[in-house]
PDB file of C-alpha atoms and ligand atoms in Angstrom:
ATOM      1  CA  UNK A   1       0.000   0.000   0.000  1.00 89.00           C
ATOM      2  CA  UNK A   2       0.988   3.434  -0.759  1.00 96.00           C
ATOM      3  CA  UNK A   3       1.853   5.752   1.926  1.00 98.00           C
ATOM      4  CA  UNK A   4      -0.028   9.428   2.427  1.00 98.00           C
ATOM      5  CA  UNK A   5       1.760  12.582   3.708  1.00 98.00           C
ATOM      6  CA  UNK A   6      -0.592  15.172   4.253  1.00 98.00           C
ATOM      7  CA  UNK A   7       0.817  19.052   4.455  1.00 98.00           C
ATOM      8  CA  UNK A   8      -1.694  20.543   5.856  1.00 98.00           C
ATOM      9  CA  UNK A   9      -3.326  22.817   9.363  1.00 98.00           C
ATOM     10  CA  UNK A  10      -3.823  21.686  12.742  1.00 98.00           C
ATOM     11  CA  UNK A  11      -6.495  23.515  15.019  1.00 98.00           C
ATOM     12  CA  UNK A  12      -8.128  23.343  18.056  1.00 98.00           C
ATOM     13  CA  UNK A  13     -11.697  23.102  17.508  1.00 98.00           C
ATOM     14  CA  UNK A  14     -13.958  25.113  19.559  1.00 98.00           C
ATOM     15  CA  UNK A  15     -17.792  24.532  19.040  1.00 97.00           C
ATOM     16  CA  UNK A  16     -20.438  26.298  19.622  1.00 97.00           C
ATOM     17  CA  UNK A  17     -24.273  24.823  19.197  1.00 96.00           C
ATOM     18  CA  UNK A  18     -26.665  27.664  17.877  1.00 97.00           C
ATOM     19  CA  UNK A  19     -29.906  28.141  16.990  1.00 95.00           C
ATOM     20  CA  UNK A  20     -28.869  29.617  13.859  1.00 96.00           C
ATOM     21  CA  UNK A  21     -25.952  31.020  12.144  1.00 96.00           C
ATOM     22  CA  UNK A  22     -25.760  34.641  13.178  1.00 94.00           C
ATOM     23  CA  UNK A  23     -26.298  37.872  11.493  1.00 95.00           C
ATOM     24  CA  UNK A  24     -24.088  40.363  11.408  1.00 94.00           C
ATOM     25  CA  UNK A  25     -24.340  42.253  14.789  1.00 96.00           C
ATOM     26  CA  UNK A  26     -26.674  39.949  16.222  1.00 96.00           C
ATOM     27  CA  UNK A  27     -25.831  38.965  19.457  1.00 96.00           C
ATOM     28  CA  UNK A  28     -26.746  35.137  19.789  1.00 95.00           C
ATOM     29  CA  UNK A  29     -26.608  32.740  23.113  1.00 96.00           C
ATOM     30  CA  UNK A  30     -25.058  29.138  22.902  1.00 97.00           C
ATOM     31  CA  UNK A  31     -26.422  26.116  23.947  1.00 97.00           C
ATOM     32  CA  UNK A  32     -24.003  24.066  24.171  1.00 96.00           C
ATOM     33  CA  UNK A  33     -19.738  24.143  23.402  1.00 97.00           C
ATOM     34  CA  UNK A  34     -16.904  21.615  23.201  1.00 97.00           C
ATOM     35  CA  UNK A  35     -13.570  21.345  21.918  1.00 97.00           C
ATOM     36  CA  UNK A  36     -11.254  18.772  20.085  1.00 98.00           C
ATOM     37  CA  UNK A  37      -9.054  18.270  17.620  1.00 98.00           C
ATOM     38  CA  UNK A  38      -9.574  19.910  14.175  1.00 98.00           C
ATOM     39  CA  UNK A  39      -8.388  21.420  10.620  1.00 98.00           C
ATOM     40  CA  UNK A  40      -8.792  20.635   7.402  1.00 98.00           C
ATOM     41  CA  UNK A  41      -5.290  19.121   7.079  1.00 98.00           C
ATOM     42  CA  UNK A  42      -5.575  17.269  10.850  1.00 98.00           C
ATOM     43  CA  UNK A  43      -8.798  15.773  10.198  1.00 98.00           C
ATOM     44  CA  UNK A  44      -7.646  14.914   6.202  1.00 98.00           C
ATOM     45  CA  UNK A  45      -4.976  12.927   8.025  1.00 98.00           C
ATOM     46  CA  UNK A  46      -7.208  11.642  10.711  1.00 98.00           C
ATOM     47  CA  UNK A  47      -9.398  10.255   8.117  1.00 98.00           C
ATOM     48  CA  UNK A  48      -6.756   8.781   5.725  1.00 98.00           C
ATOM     49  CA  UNK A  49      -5.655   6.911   8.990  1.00 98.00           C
ATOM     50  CA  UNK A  50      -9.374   5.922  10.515  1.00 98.00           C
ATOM     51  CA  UNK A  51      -9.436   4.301   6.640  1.00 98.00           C
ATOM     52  CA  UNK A  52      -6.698   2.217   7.130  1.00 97.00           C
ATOM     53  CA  UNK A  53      -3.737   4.537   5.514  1.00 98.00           C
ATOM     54  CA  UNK A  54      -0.352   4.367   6.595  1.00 98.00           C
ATOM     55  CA  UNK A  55      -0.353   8.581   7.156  1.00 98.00           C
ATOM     56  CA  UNK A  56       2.330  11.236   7.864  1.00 98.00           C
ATOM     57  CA  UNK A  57       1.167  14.565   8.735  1.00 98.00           C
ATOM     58  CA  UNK A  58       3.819  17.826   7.923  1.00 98.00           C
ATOM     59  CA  UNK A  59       2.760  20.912   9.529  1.00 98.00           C
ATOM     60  CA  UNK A  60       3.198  23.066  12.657  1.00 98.00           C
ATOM     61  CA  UNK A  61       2.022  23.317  16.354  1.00 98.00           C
ATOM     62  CA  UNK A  62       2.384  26.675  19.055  1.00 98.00           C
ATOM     63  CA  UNK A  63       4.114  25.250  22.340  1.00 96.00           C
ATOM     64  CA  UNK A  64       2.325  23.629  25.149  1.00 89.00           C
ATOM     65  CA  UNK A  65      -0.790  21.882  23.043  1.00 91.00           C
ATOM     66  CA  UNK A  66       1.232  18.610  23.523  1.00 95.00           C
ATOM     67  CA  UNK A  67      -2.468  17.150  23.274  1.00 97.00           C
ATOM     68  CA  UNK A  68      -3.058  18.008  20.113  1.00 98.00           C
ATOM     69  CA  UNK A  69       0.402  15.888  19.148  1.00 98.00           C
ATOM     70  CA  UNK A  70      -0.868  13.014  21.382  1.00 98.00           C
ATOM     71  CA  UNK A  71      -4.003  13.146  19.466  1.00 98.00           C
ATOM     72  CA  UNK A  72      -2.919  12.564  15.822  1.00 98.00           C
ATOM     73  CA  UNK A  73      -0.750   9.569  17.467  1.00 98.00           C
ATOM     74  CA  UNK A  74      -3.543   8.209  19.240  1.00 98.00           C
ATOM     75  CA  UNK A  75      -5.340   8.339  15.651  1.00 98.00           C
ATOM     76  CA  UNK A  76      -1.991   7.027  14.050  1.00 98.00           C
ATOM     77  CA  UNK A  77      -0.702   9.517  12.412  1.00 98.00           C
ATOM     78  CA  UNK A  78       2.575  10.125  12.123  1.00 98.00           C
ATOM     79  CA  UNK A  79       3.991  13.152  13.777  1.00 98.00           C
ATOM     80  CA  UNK A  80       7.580  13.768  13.316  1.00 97.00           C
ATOM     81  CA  UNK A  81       7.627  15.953  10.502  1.00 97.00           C
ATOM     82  CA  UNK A  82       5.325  18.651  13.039  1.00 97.00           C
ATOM     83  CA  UNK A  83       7.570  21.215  14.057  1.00 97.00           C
ATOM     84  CA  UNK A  84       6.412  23.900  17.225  1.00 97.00           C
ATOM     85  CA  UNK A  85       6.271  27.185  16.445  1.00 97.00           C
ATOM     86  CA  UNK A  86       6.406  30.512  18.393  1.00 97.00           C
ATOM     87  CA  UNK A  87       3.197  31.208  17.101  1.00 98.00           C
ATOM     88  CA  UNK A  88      -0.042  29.651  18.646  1.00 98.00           C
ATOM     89  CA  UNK A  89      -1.503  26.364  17.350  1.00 98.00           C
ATOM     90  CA  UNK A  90      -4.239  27.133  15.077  1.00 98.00           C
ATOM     91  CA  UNK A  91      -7.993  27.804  16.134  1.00 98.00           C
ATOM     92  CA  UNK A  92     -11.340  27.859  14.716  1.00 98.00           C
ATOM     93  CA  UNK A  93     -14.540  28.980  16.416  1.00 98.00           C
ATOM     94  CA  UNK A  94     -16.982  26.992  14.984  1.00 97.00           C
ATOM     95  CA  UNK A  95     -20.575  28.078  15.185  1.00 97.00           C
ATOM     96  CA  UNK A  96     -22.925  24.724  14.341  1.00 94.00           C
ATOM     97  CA  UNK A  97     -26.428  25.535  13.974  1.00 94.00           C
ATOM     98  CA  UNK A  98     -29.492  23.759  14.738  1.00 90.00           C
ATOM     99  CA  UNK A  99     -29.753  21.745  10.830  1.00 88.00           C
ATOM    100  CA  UNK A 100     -26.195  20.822  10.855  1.00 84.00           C
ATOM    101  CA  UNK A 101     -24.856  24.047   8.983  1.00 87.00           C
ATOM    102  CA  UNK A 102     -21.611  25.495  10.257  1.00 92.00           C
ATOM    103  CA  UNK A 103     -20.195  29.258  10.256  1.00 95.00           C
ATOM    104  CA  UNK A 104     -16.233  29.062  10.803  1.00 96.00           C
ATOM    105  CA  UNK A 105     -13.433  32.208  11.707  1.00 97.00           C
ATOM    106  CA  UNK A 106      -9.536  30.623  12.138  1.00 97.00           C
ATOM    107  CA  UNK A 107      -6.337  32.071  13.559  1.00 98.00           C
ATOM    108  CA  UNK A 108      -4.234  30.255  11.186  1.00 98.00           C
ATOM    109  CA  UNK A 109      -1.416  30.882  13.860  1.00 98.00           C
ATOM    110  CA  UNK A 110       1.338  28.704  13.579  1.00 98.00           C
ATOM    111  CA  UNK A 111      -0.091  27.126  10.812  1.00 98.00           C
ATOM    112  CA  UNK A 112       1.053  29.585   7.766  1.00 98.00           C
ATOM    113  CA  UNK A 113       4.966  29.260   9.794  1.00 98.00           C
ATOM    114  CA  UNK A 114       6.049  26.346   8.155  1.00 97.00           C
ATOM    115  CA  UNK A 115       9.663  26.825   6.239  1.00 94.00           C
ATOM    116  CA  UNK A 116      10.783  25.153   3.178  1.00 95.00           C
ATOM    117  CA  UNK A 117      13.736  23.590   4.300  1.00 94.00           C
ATOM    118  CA  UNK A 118      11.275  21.687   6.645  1.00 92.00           C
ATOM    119  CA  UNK A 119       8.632  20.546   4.431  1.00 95.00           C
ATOM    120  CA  UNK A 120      11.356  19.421   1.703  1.00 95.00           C
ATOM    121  CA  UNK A 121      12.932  16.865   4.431  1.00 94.00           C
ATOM    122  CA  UNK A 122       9.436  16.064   5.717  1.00 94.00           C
ATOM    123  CA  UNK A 123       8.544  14.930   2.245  1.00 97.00           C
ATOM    124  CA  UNK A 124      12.499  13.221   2.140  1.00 95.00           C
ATOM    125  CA  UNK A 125      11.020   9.940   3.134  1.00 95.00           C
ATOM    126  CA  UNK A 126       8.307   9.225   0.296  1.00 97.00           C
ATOM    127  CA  UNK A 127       8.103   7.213  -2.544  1.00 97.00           C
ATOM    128  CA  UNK A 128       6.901   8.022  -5.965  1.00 97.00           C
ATOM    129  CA  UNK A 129       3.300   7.013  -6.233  1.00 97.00           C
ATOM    130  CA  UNK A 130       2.562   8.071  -2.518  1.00 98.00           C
ATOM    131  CA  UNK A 131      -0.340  10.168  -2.144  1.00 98.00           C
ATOM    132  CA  UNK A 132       0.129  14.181  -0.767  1.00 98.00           C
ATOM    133  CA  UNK A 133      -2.533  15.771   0.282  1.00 98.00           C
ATOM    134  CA  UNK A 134      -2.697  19.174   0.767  1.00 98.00           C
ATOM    135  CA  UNK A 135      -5.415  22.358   1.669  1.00 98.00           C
ATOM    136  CA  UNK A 136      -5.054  26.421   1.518  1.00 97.00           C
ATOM    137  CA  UNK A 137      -4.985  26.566   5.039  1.00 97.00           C
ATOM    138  CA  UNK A 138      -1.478  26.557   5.841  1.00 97.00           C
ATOM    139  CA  UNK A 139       1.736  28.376   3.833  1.00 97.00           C
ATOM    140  CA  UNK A 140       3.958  26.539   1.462  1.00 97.00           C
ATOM    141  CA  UNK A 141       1.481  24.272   0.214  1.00 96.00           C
ATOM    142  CA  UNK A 142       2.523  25.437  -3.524  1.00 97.00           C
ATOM    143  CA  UNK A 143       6.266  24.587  -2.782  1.00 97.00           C
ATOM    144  CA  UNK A 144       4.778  21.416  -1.513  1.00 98.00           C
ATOM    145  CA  UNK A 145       2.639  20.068  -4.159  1.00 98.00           C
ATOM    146  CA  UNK A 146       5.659  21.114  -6.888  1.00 98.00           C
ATOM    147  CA  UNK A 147       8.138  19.001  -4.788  1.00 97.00           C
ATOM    148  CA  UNK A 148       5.703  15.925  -4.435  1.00 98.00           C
ATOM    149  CA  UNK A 149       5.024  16.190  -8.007  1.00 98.00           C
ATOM    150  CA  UNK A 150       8.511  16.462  -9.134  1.00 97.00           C
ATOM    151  CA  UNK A 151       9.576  13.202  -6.434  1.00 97.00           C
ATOM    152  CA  UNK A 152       6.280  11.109  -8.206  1.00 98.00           C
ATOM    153  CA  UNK A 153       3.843  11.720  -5.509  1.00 98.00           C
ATOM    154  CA  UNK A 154       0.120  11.676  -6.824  1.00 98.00           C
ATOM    155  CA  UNK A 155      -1.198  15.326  -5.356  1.00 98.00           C
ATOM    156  CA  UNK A 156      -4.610  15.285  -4.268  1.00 98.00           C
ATOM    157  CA  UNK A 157      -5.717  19.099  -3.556  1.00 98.00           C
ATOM    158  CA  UNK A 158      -8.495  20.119  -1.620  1.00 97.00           C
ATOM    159  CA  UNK A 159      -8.642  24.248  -2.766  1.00 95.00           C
ATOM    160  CA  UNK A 160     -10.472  25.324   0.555  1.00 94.00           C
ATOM    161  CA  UNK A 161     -11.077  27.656   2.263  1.00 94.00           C
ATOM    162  CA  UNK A 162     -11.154  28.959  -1.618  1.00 92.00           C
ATOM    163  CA  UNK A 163      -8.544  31.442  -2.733  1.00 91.00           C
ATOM    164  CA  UNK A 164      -8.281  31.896  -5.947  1.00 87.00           C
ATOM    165  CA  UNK A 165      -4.644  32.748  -6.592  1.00 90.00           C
ATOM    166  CA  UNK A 166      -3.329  30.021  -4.513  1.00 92.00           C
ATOM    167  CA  UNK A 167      -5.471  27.595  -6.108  1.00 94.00           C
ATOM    168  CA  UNK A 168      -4.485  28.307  -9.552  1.00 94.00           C
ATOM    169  CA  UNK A 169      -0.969  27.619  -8.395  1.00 96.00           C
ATOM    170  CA  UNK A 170      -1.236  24.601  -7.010  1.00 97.00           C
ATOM    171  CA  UNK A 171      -3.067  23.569 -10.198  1.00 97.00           C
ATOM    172  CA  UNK A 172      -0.324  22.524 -12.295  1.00 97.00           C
ATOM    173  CA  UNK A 173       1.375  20.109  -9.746  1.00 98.00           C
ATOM    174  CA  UNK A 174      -1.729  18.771  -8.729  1.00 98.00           C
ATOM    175  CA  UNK A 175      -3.493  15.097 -10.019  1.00 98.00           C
ATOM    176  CA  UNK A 176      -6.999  15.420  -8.337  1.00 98.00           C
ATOM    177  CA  UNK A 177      -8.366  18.706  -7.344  1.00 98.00           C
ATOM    178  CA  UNK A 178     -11.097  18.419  -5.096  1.00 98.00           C
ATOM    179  CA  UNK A 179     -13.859  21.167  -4.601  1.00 96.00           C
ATOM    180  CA  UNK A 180     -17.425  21.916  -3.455  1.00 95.00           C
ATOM    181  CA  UNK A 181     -20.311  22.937  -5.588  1.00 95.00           C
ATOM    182  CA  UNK A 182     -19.280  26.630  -4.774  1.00 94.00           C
ATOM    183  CA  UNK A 183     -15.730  26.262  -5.315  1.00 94.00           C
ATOM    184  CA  UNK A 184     -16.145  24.879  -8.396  1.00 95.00           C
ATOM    185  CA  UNK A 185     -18.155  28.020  -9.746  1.00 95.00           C
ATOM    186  CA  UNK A 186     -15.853  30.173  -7.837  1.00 93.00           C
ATOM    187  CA  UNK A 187     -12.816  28.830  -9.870  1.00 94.00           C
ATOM    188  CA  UNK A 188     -14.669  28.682 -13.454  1.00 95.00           C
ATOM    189  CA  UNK A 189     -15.243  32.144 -13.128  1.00 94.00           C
ATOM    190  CA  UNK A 190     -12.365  33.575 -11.806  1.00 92.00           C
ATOM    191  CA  UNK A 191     -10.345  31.409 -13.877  1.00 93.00           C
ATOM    192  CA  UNK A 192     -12.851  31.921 -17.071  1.00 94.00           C
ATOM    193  CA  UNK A 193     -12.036  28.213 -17.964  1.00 94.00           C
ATOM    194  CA  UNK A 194     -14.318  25.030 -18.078  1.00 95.00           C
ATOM    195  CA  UNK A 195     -13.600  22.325 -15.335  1.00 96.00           C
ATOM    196  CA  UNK A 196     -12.152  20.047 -18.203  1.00 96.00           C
ATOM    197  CA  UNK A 197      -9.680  23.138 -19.298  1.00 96.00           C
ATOM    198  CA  UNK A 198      -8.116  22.808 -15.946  1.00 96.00           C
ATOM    199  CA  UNK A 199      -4.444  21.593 -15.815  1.00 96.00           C
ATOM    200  CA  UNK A 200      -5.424  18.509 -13.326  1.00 98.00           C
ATOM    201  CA  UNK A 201      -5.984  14.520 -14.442  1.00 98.00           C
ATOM    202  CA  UNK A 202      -9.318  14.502 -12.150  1.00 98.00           C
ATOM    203  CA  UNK A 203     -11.872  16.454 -10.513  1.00 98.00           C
ATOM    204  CA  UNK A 204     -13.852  15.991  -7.540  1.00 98.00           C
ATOM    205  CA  UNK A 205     -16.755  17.944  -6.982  1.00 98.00           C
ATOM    206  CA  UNK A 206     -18.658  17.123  -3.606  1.00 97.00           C
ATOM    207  CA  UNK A 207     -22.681  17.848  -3.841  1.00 96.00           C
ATOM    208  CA  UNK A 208     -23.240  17.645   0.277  1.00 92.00           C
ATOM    209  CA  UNK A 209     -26.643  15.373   0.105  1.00 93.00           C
ATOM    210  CA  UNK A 210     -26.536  14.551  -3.456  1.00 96.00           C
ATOM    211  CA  UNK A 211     -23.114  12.501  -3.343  1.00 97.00           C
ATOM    212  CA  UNK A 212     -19.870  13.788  -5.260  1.00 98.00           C
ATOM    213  CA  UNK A 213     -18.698  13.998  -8.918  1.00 98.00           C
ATOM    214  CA  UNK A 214     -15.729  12.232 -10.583  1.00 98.00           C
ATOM    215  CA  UNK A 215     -14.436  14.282 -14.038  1.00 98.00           C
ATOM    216  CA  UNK A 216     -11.389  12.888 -15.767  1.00 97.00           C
ATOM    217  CA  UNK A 217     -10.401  15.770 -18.038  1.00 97.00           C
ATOM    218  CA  UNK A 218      -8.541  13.742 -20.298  1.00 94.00           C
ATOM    219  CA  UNK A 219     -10.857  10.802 -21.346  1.00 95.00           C
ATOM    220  CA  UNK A 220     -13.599  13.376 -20.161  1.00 95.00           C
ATOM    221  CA  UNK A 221     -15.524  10.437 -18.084  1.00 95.00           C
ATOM    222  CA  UNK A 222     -17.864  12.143 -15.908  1.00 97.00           C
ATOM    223  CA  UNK A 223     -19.584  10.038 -13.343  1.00 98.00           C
ATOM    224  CA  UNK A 224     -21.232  10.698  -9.992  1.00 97.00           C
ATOM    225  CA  UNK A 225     -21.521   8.328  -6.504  1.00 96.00           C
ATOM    226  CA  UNK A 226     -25.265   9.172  -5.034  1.00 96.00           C
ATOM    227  CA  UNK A 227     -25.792  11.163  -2.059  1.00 96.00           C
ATOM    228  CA  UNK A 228     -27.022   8.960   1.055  1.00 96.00           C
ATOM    229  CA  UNK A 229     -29.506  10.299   3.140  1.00 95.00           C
ATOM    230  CA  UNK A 230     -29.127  10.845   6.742  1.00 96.00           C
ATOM    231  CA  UNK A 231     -30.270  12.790   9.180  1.00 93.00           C
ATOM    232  CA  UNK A 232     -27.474  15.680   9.481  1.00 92.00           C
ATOM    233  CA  UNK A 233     -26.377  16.650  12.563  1.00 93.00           C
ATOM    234  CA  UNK A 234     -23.059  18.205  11.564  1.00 93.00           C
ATOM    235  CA  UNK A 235     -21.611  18.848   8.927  1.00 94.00           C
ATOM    236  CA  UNK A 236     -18.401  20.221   9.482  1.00 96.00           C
ATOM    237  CA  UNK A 237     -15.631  18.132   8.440  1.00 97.00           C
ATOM    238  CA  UNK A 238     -17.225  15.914   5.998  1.00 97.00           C
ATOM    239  CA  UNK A 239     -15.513  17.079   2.951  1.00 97.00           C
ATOM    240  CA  UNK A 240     -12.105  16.502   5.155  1.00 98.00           C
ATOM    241  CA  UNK A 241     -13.613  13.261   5.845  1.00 98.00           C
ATOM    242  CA  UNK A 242     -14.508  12.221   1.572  1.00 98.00           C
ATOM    243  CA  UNK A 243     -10.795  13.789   0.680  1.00 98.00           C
ATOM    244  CA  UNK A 244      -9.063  11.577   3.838  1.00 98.00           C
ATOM    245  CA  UNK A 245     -11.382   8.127   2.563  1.00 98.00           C
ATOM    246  CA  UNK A 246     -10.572   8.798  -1.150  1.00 98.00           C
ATOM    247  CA  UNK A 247      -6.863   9.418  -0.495  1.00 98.00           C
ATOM    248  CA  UNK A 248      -6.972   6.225   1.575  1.00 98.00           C
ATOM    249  CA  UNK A 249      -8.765   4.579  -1.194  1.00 98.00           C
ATOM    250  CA  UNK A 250      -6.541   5.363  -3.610  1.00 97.00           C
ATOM    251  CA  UNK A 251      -3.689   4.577  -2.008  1.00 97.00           C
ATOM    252  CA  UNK A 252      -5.080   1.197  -1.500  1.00 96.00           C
ATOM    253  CA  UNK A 253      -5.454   1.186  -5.527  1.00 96.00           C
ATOM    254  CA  UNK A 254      -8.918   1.072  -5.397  1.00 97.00           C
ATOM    255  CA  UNK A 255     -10.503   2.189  -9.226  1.00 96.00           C
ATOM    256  CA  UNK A 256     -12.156   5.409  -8.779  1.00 97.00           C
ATOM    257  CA  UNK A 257     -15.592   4.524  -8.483  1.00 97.00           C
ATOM    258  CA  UNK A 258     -15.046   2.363  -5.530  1.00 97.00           C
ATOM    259  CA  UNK A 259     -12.737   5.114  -4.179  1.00 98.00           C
ATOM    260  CA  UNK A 260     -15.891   7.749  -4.508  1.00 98.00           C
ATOM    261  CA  UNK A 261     -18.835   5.311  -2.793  1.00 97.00           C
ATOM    262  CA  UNK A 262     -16.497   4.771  -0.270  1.00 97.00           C
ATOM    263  CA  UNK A 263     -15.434   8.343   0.995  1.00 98.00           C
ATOM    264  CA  UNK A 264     -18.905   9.339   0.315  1.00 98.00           C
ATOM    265  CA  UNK A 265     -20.316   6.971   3.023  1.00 97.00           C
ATOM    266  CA  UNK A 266     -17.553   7.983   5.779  1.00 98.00           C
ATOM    267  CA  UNK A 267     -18.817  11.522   4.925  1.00 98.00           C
ATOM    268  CA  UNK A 268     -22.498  10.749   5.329  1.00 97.00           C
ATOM    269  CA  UNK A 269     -21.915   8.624   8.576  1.00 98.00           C
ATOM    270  CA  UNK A 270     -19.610  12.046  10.093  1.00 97.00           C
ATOM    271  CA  UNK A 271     -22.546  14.321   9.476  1.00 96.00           C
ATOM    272  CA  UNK A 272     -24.572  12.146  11.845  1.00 96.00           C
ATOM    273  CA  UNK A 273     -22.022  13.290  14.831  1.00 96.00           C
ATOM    274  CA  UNK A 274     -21.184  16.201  16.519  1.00 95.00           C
ATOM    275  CA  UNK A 275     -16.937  17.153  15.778  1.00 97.00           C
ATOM    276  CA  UNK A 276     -14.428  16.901  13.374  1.00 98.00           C
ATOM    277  CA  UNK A 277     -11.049  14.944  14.120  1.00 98.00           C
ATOM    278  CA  UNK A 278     -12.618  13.146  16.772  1.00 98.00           C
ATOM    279  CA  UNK A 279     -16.023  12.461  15.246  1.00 98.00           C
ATOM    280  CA  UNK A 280     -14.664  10.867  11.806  1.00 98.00           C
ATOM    281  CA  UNK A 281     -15.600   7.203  11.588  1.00 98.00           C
ATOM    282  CA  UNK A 282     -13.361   4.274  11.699  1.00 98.00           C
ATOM    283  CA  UNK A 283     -13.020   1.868   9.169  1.00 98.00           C
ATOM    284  CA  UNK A 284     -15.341  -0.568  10.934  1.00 98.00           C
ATOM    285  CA  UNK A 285     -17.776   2.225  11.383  1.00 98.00           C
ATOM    286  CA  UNK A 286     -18.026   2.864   8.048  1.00 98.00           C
ATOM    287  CA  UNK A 287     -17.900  -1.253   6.261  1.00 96.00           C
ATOM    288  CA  UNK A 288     -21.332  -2.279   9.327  1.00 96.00           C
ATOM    289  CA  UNK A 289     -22.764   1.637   8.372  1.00 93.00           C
ATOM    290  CA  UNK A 290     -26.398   0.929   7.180  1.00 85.00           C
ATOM    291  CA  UNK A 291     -28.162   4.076   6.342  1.00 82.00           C
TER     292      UNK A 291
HETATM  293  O1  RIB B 301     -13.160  21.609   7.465  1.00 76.99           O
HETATM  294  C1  RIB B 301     -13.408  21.727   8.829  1.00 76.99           C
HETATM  295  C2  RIB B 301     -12.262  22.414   9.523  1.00 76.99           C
HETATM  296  O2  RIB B 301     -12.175  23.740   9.052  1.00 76.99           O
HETATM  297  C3  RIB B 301     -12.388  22.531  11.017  1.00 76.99           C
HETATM  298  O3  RIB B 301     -11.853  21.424  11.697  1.00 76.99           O
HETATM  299  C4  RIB B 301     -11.706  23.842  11.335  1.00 76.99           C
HETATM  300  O4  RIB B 301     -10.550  23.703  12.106  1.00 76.99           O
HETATM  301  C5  RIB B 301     -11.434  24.499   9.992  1.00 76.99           C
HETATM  302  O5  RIB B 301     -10.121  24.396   9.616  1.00 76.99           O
END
């Protein structure tokens, strides 16, 4: 099995439930909070590891969260590439309202302080046809995706939280891009280019409810793995959940299609619970999950 490295940010999740999302200047009481583990990159990890993966996670920590280390290794992910910063671990407030819809602000922190040197002997260690995957949530992921690609690494890029101009960089190092319904508009139109003019061997586009979509831009196969209904109680973290299955997937050389209907029922079976890191399913979870 392939191995996946995963460049990418590690917060501290803090949650609060809400009625509804709030407006701006509206002053809005919680009913409930917790806190755990969380980022895009952390939980992409988390997931590619819950799915079996053998996983190395590159990125950076603020001193004393030693919990946050002991929590990717309790998830087994590998941690030595995660240097501590002077700058504060990463945080997102995460407002979850009452149908599962989330609001999210992050302190990127020491998250955008990783250095090159570092992330070129993190990556020293893989082999070509490893899997990297990597998010816009931290620095250097550009650098990173152009030295995977150049060692043989497949790149699998998730281009959230959107930004255009760091997207369209990563593009040309990059194997599967994976977006939402809204990044995918966002990126058309900035970029004024169809989703089969982009630079990229696959797409992913991720429908929430209705399932995902799989575009090969070069034998221009378009095919889609159906939604599956549950009842959603959050939803944050489920396309960090699909991106850490597929990777898994893949790595495990599973065709496409099997790679898809599998990440898309670890990311229906995560919107049924509360969290990120912590709430993705395990492997068992998902093979006994019956919706
Ligand atoms: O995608 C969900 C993640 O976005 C959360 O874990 C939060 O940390 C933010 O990075």
């Amino acid at each position: 099995m392939k191995t996946v490295w995963c460049l990418g940010s590690i917060n501290i999740d803090l949650f609060y439930d809400v009625p509804h999302i709030p407006a701006p200047g509206e002053t809005l009481a919680a009913t409930g909070h917790s806190s755990g583990l969380g980022g895009k990159g952390a939980n992409q990890s988390v997931a590619a590891a819950k799915a079996g993966a053998k996983v190395h996670h590159i990125g950076a920590v603020g001193q004393n969260t030693d919990w946050v280390i002991e929590r990717l290794k309790s998830y087994n992910v590998g941690t030595a590439q995660i240097a501590i910063s002077d700058d504060p671990t990463g945080q997102a407030i995460i407002n979850v309202a009452s149908d599962g819809e989330n609001a999210i602000v992050i302190l990127s922190g020491a998250n955008r302080t990783l250095d090159e040197a570092a992330v070129s002997a993190g990556l020293a260690g893989a082999a070509p046809g490893d899997i990297l995957l990597v998010q816009n949530e931290t620095n250097l992921q550009i650098e990173a995706a152009r030295i995977a690609s150049d060692q043989g690494l497949r790149v699998l890029y998730s281009a959230a939280p959107f930004d255009a101009d760091a997207t369209q960089q990563v593009l040309p190092f990059t194997d599967t891009l994976l977006l939402n319904e809204i990044e995918a508009e966002q990126l058309q139109q900035t970029l004024k280019q169809s989703l089969f003019e982009l630079p990229v061997k696959n797409i992913v586009v991720t429908l929430g409810p209705k399932g995902a979509r799989w575009i090969s831009t070069q034998s221009r196969d378009v095919f889609e793995t159906p939604g599956i209904q549950v009842e959603a109680v959050d939803t944050t973290g489920a396309g960090d959940t699909f991106a850490g299955y597929l990777a898994a997937a893949l790595a495990r050389d599973f065709e496409p299609a099997e790679a898809m209907a599998f990440a898309g029922r670890a990311a229906a079976l995560k919107v049924t619970r509360k969290g990120t890191a912590d709430a993705i399913p395990t492997l068992e979870e998902v093979e006994v999950f019956d919706p």
